[in-house]
PDB file of C-alpha atoms and ligand atoms in Angstrom:
ATOM      1  CA  MET N   1       5.727  24.706 -22.161  1.00  0.00           C
ATOM      2  CA  ALA N   2       3.507  24.852 -25.254  1.00  0.00           C
ATOM      3  CA  LYS N   3       2.055  28.143 -26.396  1.00  0.00           C
ATOM      4  CA  TYR N   4      -1.429  27.312 -27.578  1.00  0.00           C
ATOM      5  CA  ALA N   5      -4.087  28.937 -29.691  1.00  0.00           C
ATOM      6  CA  LEU N   6      -7.616  27.578 -30.063  1.00  0.00           C
ATOM      7  CA  ILE N   7      -8.737  27.811 -33.704  1.00  0.00           C
ATOM      8  CA  LEU N   8     -12.474  27.349 -34.208  1.00  0.00           C
ATOM      9  CA  VAL N   9     -13.351  26.557 -37.810  1.00  0.00           C
ATOM     10  CA  ASP N  10     -16.728  27.458 -39.297  1.00  0.00           C
ATOM     11  CA  LEU N  11     -18.919  27.252 -36.199  1.00  0.00           C
ATOM     12  CA  LEU N  12     -21.472  29.247 -38.156  1.00  0.00           C
ATOM     13  CA  ASN N  13     -25.261  29.189 -38.340  1.00  0.00           C
ATOM     14  CA  ASP N  14     -25.356  27.893 -41.925  1.00  0.00           C
ATOM     15  CA  PHE N  15     -23.227  24.859 -41.065  1.00  0.00           C
ATOM     16  CA  ILE N  16     -24.367  24.027 -37.552  1.00  0.00           C
ATOM     17  CA  THR N  17     -28.102  24.732 -37.548  1.00  0.00           C
ATOM     18  CA  GLY N  18     -28.917  26.323 -40.912  1.00  0.00           C
ATOM     19  CA  PRO N  19     -29.894  25.086 -44.353  1.00  0.00           C
ATOM     20  CA  ILE N  20     -26.726  23.089 -45.023  1.00  0.00           C
ATOM     21  CA  SER N  21     -26.329  21.604 -41.538  1.00  0.00           C
ATOM     22  CA  THR N  22     -26.742  17.914 -40.779  1.00  0.00           C
ATOM     23  CA  GLU N  23     -28.053  16.274 -37.616  1.00  0.00           C
ATOM     24  CA  ARG N  24     -24.487  15.583 -36.465  1.00  0.00           C
ATOM     25  CA  ALA N  25     -23.465  19.250 -36.494  1.00  0.00           C
ATOM     26  CA  PRO N  26     -25.168  20.619 -33.332  1.00  0.00           C
ATOM     27  CA  GLU N  27     -23.416  17.924 -31.259  1.00  0.00           C
ATOM     28  CA  ILE N  28     -20.125  19.807 -31.453  1.00  0.00           C
ATOM     29  CA  VAL N  29     -21.454  23.036 -29.931  1.00  0.00           C
ATOM     30  CA  GLN N  30     -21.152  22.113 -26.234  1.00  0.00           C
ATOM     31  CA  PRO N  31     -17.647  20.578 -26.482  1.00  0.00           C
ATOM     32  CA  ASN N  32     -16.522  23.795 -28.184  1.00  0.00           C
ATOM     33  CA  ARG N  33     -18.201  25.857 -25.463  1.00  0.00           C
ATOM     34  CA  ARG N  34     -16.177  23.960 -22.820  1.00  0.00           C
ATOM     35  CA  LEU N  35     -12.951  24.502 -24.755  1.00  0.00           C
ATOM     36  CA  ILE N  36     -13.607  28.213 -25.251  1.00  0.00           C
ATOM     37  CA  ASP N  37     -14.325  28.659 -21.525  1.00  0.00           C
ATOM     38  CA  ALA N  38     -11.133  26.775 -20.623  1.00  0.00           C
ATOM     39  CA  ALA N  39      -9.085  28.831 -23.095  1.00  0.00           C
ATOM     40  CA  HIS N  40     -10.441  32.102 -21.682  1.00  0.00           C
ATOM     41  CA  GLU N  41      -9.702  30.935 -18.156  1.00  0.00           C
ATOM     42  CA  LYS N  42      -6.114  30.008 -19.025  1.00  0.00           C
ATOM     43  CA  GLY N  43      -5.350  33.026 -21.201  1.00  0.00           C
ATOM     44  CA  ILE N  44      -5.143  30.994 -24.421  1.00  0.00           C
ATOM     45  CA  PRO N  45      -6.049  33.028 -27.516  1.00  0.00           C
ATOM     46  CA  VAL N  46      -9.321  32.050 -29.174  1.00  0.00           C
ATOM     47  CA  ILE N  47      -9.422  32.500 -32.934  1.00  0.00           C
ATOM     48  CA  TYR N  48     -12.541  32.098 -35.056  1.00  0.00           C
ATOM     49  CA  ALA N  49     -11.740  31.139 -38.673  1.00  0.00           C
ATOM     50  CA  ASN N  50     -15.025  31.953 -40.334  1.00  0.00           C
ATOM     51  CA  ASP N  51     -16.210  31.377 -43.861  1.00  0.00           C
ATOM     52  CA  CYS N  52     -17.198  34.738 -45.290  1.00  0.00           C
ATOM     53  CA  HIS N  53     -18.067  34.278 -48.946  1.00  0.00           C
ATOM     54  CA  THR N  54     -18.583  36.826 -51.671  1.00  0.00           C
ATOM     55  CA  PRO N  55     -22.142  36.691 -53.049  1.00  0.00           C
ATOM     56  CA  GLU N  56     -22.659  35.138 -56.499  1.00  0.00           C
ATOM     57  CA  ILE N  57     -19.054  34.702 -57.616  1.00  0.00           C
ATOM     58  CA  ASP N  58     -17.272  32.812 -54.837  1.00  0.00           C
ATOM     59  CA  HIS N  59     -15.379  29.839 -56.239  1.00  0.00           C
ATOM     60  CA  GLU N  60     -16.401  27.515 -53.366  1.00  0.00           C
ATOM     61  CA  PHE N  61     -20.012  27.733 -54.535  1.00  0.00           C
ATOM     62  CA  VAL N  62     -19.032  25.549 -57.500  1.00  0.00           C
ATOM     63  CA  VAL N  63     -18.770  22.626 -55.064  1.00  0.00           C
ATOM     64  CA  TRP N  64     -21.032  23.547 -52.132  1.00  0.00           C
ATOM     65  CA  GLY N  65     -23.573  26.006 -53.487  1.00  0.00           C
ATOM     66  CA  PRO N  66     -24.090  29.342 -51.733  1.00  0.00           C
ATOM     67  CA  HIS N  67     -23.276  29.314 -47.981  1.00  0.00           C
ATOM     68  CA  ALA N  68     -21.905  31.646 -45.301  1.00  0.00           C
ATOM     69  CA  VAL N  69     -22.346  34.679 -47.498  1.00  0.00           C
ATOM     70  CA  VAL N  70     -20.802  37.830 -46.034  1.00  0.00           C
ATOM     71  CA  GLY N  71     -23.259  39.959 -44.079  1.00  0.00           C
ATOM     72  CA  THR N  72     -25.892  37.212 -43.708  1.00  0.00           C
ATOM     73  CA  LYS N  73     -27.122  35.506 -40.522  1.00  0.00           C
ATOM     74  CA  GLY N  74     -25.790  32.229 -41.899  1.00  0.00           C
ATOM     75  CA  ALA N  75     -22.232  33.575 -41.806  1.00  0.00           C
ATOM     76  CA  GLU N  76     -22.468  34.436 -38.087  1.00  0.00           C
ATOM     77  CA  VAL N  77     -21.079  32.253 -35.305  1.00  0.00           C
ATOM     78  CA  VAL N  78     -23.821  30.193 -33.611  1.00  0.00           C
ATOM     79  CA  PRO N  79     -25.305  32.114 -30.652  1.00  0.00           C
ATOM     80  CA  GLU N  80     -23.986  29.652 -28.008  1.00  0.00           C
ATOM     81  CA  LEU N  81     -20.404  30.357 -29.114  1.00  0.00           C
ATOM     82  CA  THR N  82     -20.535  34.074 -29.853  1.00  0.00           C
ATOM     83  CA  PRO N  83     -17.026  35.570 -29.727  1.00  0.00           C
ATOM     84  CA  THR N  84     -16.116  38.033 -26.986  1.00  0.00           C
ATOM     85  CA  ASP N  85     -14.299  41.267 -27.759  1.00  0.00           C
ATOM     86  CA  LYS N  86     -10.971  39.721 -26.702  1.00  0.00           C
ATOM     87  CA  ASP N  87     -11.258  36.887 -29.250  1.00  0.00           C
ATOM     88  CA  TYR N  88      -9.877  37.111 -32.783  1.00  0.00           C
ATOM     89  CA  ILE N  89     -11.941  36.790 -35.950  1.00  0.00           C
ATOM     90  CA  VAL N  90     -10.248  35.656 -39.159  1.00  0.00           C
ATOM     91  CA  PRO N  91     -12.604  35.790 -42.163  1.00  0.00           C
ATOM     92  CA  LYS N  92     -11.736  33.265 -44.870  1.00  0.00           C
ATOM     93  CA  LYS N  93     -12.950  32.469 -48.370  1.00  0.00           C
ATOM     94  CA  ARG N  94     -11.488  28.995 -48.741  1.00  0.00           C
ATOM     95  CA  TYR N  95     -11.383  25.817 -46.675  1.00  0.00           C
ATOM     96  CA  SER N  96      -8.103  26.679 -44.961  1.00  0.00           C
ATOM     97  CA  GLY N  97      -8.013  29.323 -42.248  1.00  0.00           C
ATOM     98  CA  PHE N  98      -4.599  30.339 -43.615  1.00  0.00           C
ATOM     99  CA  TYR N  99      -5.399  30.840 -47.298  1.00  0.00           C
ATOM    100  CA  GLY N 100      -5.536  34.547 -48.137  1.00  0.00           C
ATOM    101  CA  THR N 101      -5.994  35.525 -44.460  1.00  0.00           C
ATOM    102  CA  GLU N 102      -3.967  37.109 -41.656  1.00  0.00           C
ATOM    103  CA  LEU N 103      -3.938  33.910 -39.547  1.00  0.00           C
ATOM    104  CA  GLU N 104      -0.236  33.168 -39.968  1.00  0.00           C
ATOM    105  CA  LEU N 105       0.782  36.680 -38.944  1.00  0.00           C
ATOM    106  CA  LEU N 106      -1.602  36.597 -36.000  1.00  0.00           C
ATOM    107  CA  LEU N 107      -0.207  33.282 -34.703  1.00  0.00           C
ATOM    108  CA  ARG N 108       3.322  34.616 -35.041  1.00  0.00           C
ATOM    109  CA  GLU N 109       2.492  37.806 -33.159  1.00  0.00           C
ATOM    110  CA  LEU N 110       0.860  35.743 -30.424  1.00  0.00           C
ATOM    111  CA  GLY N 111       3.964  33.526 -30.181  1.00  0.00           C
ATOM    112  CA  VAL N 112       1.949  30.366 -30.758  1.00  0.00           C
ATOM    113  CA  ASP N 113       3.628  26.997 -31.422  1.00  0.00           C
ATOM    114  CA  THR N 114       0.702  24.598 -30.979  1.00  0.00           C
ATOM    115  CA  VAL N 115      -2.737  24.959 -32.548  1.00  0.00           C
ATOM    116  CA  ILE N 116      -5.870  23.286 -31.239  1.00  0.00           C
ATOM    117  CA  ILE N 117      -8.163  22.937 -34.243  1.00  0.00           C
ATOM    118  CA  THR N 118     -11.884  22.274 -33.838  1.00  0.00           C
ATOM    119  CA  GLY N 119     -15.062  22.816 -35.797  1.00  0.00           C
ATOM    120  CA  TRP N 120     -16.770  21.894 -39.014  1.00  0.00           C
ATOM    121  CA  GLN N 121     -15.839  19.783 -41.089  1.00  0.00           C
ATOM    122  CA  THR N 122     -13.179  17.352 -39.858  1.00  0.00           C
ATOM    123  CA  ASP N 123     -12.359  16.162 -43.382  1.00  0.00           C
ATOM    124  CA  CYS N 124     -12.543  19.503 -45.181  1.00  0.00           C
ATOM    125  CA  CYS N 125     -12.032  22.918 -43.576  1.00  0.00           C
ATOM    126  CA  CYS N 126     -10.406  21.510 -40.401  1.00  0.00           C
ATOM    127  CA  ARG N 127      -8.216  19.247 -42.518  1.00  0.00           C
ATOM    128  CA  HIS N 128      -7.054  22.030 -44.832  1.00  0.00           C
ATOM    129  CA  THR N 129      -6.420  24.366 -41.911  1.00  0.00           C
ATOM    130  CA  ALA N 130      -4.394  21.592 -40.241  1.00  0.00           C
ATOM    131  CA  ALA N 131      -2.433  21.034 -43.451  1.00  0.00           C
ATOM    132  CA  ASP N 132      -1.426  24.688 -43.650  1.00  0.00           C
ATOM    133  CA  ALA N 133      -0.585  24.725 -39.923  1.00  0.00           C
ATOM    134  CA  PHE N 134       1.632  21.654 -40.377  1.00  0.00           C
ATOM    135  CA  PHE N 135       3.390  23.172 -43.404  1.00  0.00           C
ATOM    136  CA  ARG N 136       4.238  26.196 -41.237  1.00  0.00           C
ATOM    137  CA  GLY N 137       5.685  24.089 -38.421  1.00  0.00           C
ATOM    138  CA  TYR N 138       2.871  24.179 -35.862  1.00  0.00           C
ATOM    139  CA  LYS N 139       2.055  21.232 -33.616  1.00  0.00           C
ATOM    140  CA  ILE N 140      -1.578  20.224 -34.008  1.00  0.00           C
ATOM    141  CA  ILE N 141      -4.098  19.028 -31.436  1.00  0.00           C
ATOM    142  CA  ILE N 142      -7.562  17.820 -32.460  1.00  0.00           C
ATOM    143  CA  PRO N 143     -10.067  17.418 -29.598  1.00  0.00           C
ATOM    144  CA  ARG N 144     -12.248  14.769 -31.155  1.00  0.00           C
ATOM    145  CA  GLU N 145     -15.706  15.645 -29.814  1.00  0.00           C
ATOM    146  CA  ALA N 146     -15.261  19.274 -30.888  1.00  0.00           C
ATOM    147  CA  THR N 147     -15.141  18.491 -34.602  1.00  0.00           C
ATOM    148  CA  ASP N 148     -17.365  16.483 -36.913  1.00  0.00           C
ATOM    149  CA  THR N 149     -18.477  16.111 -40.490  1.00  0.00           C
ATOM    150  CA  ASP N 150     -21.382  14.744 -42.505  1.00  0.00           C
ATOM    151  CA  THR N 151     -20.991  11.023 -41.744  1.00  0.00           C
ATOM    152  CA  LEU N 152     -19.356   8.842 -39.085  1.00  0.00           C
ATOM    153  CA  GLU N 153     -17.222   7.201 -41.737  1.00  0.00           C
ATOM    154  CA  ASN N 154     -15.894  10.539 -43.016  1.00  0.00           C
ATOM    155  CA  TYR N 155     -15.324  11.715 -39.444  1.00  0.00           C
ATOM    156  CA  LEU N 156     -13.235   8.676 -38.501  1.00  0.00           C
ATOM    157  CA  SER N 157     -11.243   8.694 -41.732  1.00  0.00           C
ATOM    158  CA  GLY N 158     -10.799  12.471 -41.309  1.00  0.00           C
ATOM    159  CA  LEU N 159      -9.299  12.011 -37.844  1.00  0.00           C
ATOM    160  CA  ALA N 160      -7.081   9.166 -39.077  1.00  0.00           C
ATOM    161  CA  TYR N 161      -5.816  11.337 -41.932  1.00  0.00           C
ATOM    162  CA  LEU N 162      -4.932  14.199 -39.565  1.00  0.00           C
ATOM    163  CA  LYS N 163      -3.064  11.820 -37.294  1.00  0.00           C
ATOM    164  CA  LYS N 164      -1.219  10.013 -40.063  1.00  0.00           C
ATOM    165  CA  ASN N 165      -0.163  12.950 -42.203  1.00  0.00           C
ATOM    166  CA  TYR N 166       0.212  15.850 -39.779  1.00  0.00           C
ATOM    167  CA  GLY N 167       1.074  13.981 -36.581  1.00  0.00           C
ATOM    168  CA  ALA N 168      -2.035  15.474 -34.997  1.00  0.00           C
ATOM    169  CA  ASP N 169      -2.590  14.648 -31.351  1.00  0.00           C
ATOM    170  CA  VAL N 170      -6.189  13.403 -31.486  1.00  0.00           C
ATOM    171  CA  CYS N 171      -7.489  13.530 -27.916  1.00  0.00           C
ATOM    172  CA  TYR N 172     -10.639  14.040 -25.841  1.00  0.00           C
ATOM    173  CA  VAL N 173     -11.867  17.470 -24.787  1.00  0.00           C
ATOM    174  CA  ASP N 174     -11.703  16.845 -21.011  1.00  0.00           C
ATOM    175  CA  GLU N 175      -8.264  15.299 -21.240  1.00  0.00           C
ATOM    176  CA  LEU N 176      -7.055  18.339 -23.186  1.00  0.00           C
ATOM    177  CA  ILE N 177      -8.598  20.840 -20.776  1.00  0.00           C
ATOM    178  CA  ASP N 178      -6.798  19.078 -17.891  1.00  0.00           C
ATOM    179  CA  ARG N 179      -3.406  19.583 -19.468  1.00  0.00           C
ATOM    180  CA  LEU N 180      -3.770  23.119 -20.825  1.00  0.00           C
TER     181      LEU N 180
HETATM  182 ZN1   ZN M   1     -17.128  27.896 -47.581  1.00  0.00          ZN
END
């Protein structure tokens, strides 16, 4: 039987409802809420991989401008998905939840072999997190309504890329909840 972890990428105010959000972003909140509730019910660890950038100097600002700056409201998880005290928070400074963070050690200590990756954006932070998970030998599940990006085209090509290159199981949220 698979040992899952739910990894929620960048479900933060700045991305979902704040200054750099798009109209597509809020649509992923409720599917993530359902997944978090299911994970809690089934004892699956819930891990928030949250952008947490250094003011002024962070290298990501070269591409995206300032966002999710440490200590600001914009860097907090959206209120509907606020972590509980039994969830894990992994602050990150790059797209991947693994880069320069304790995520790998945490997954190992939890005995995880399969990661469910959701959040913002399918073709950037989710993709890079999936890449690093694949490189480390994890199976990857992507519940499709629980992730999105700026355009439909980028979303669909993002999902196709995850499937093609990392063997990601791209499924629907309800179907996944049924088999957890
Ligand atoms: Zn960032």
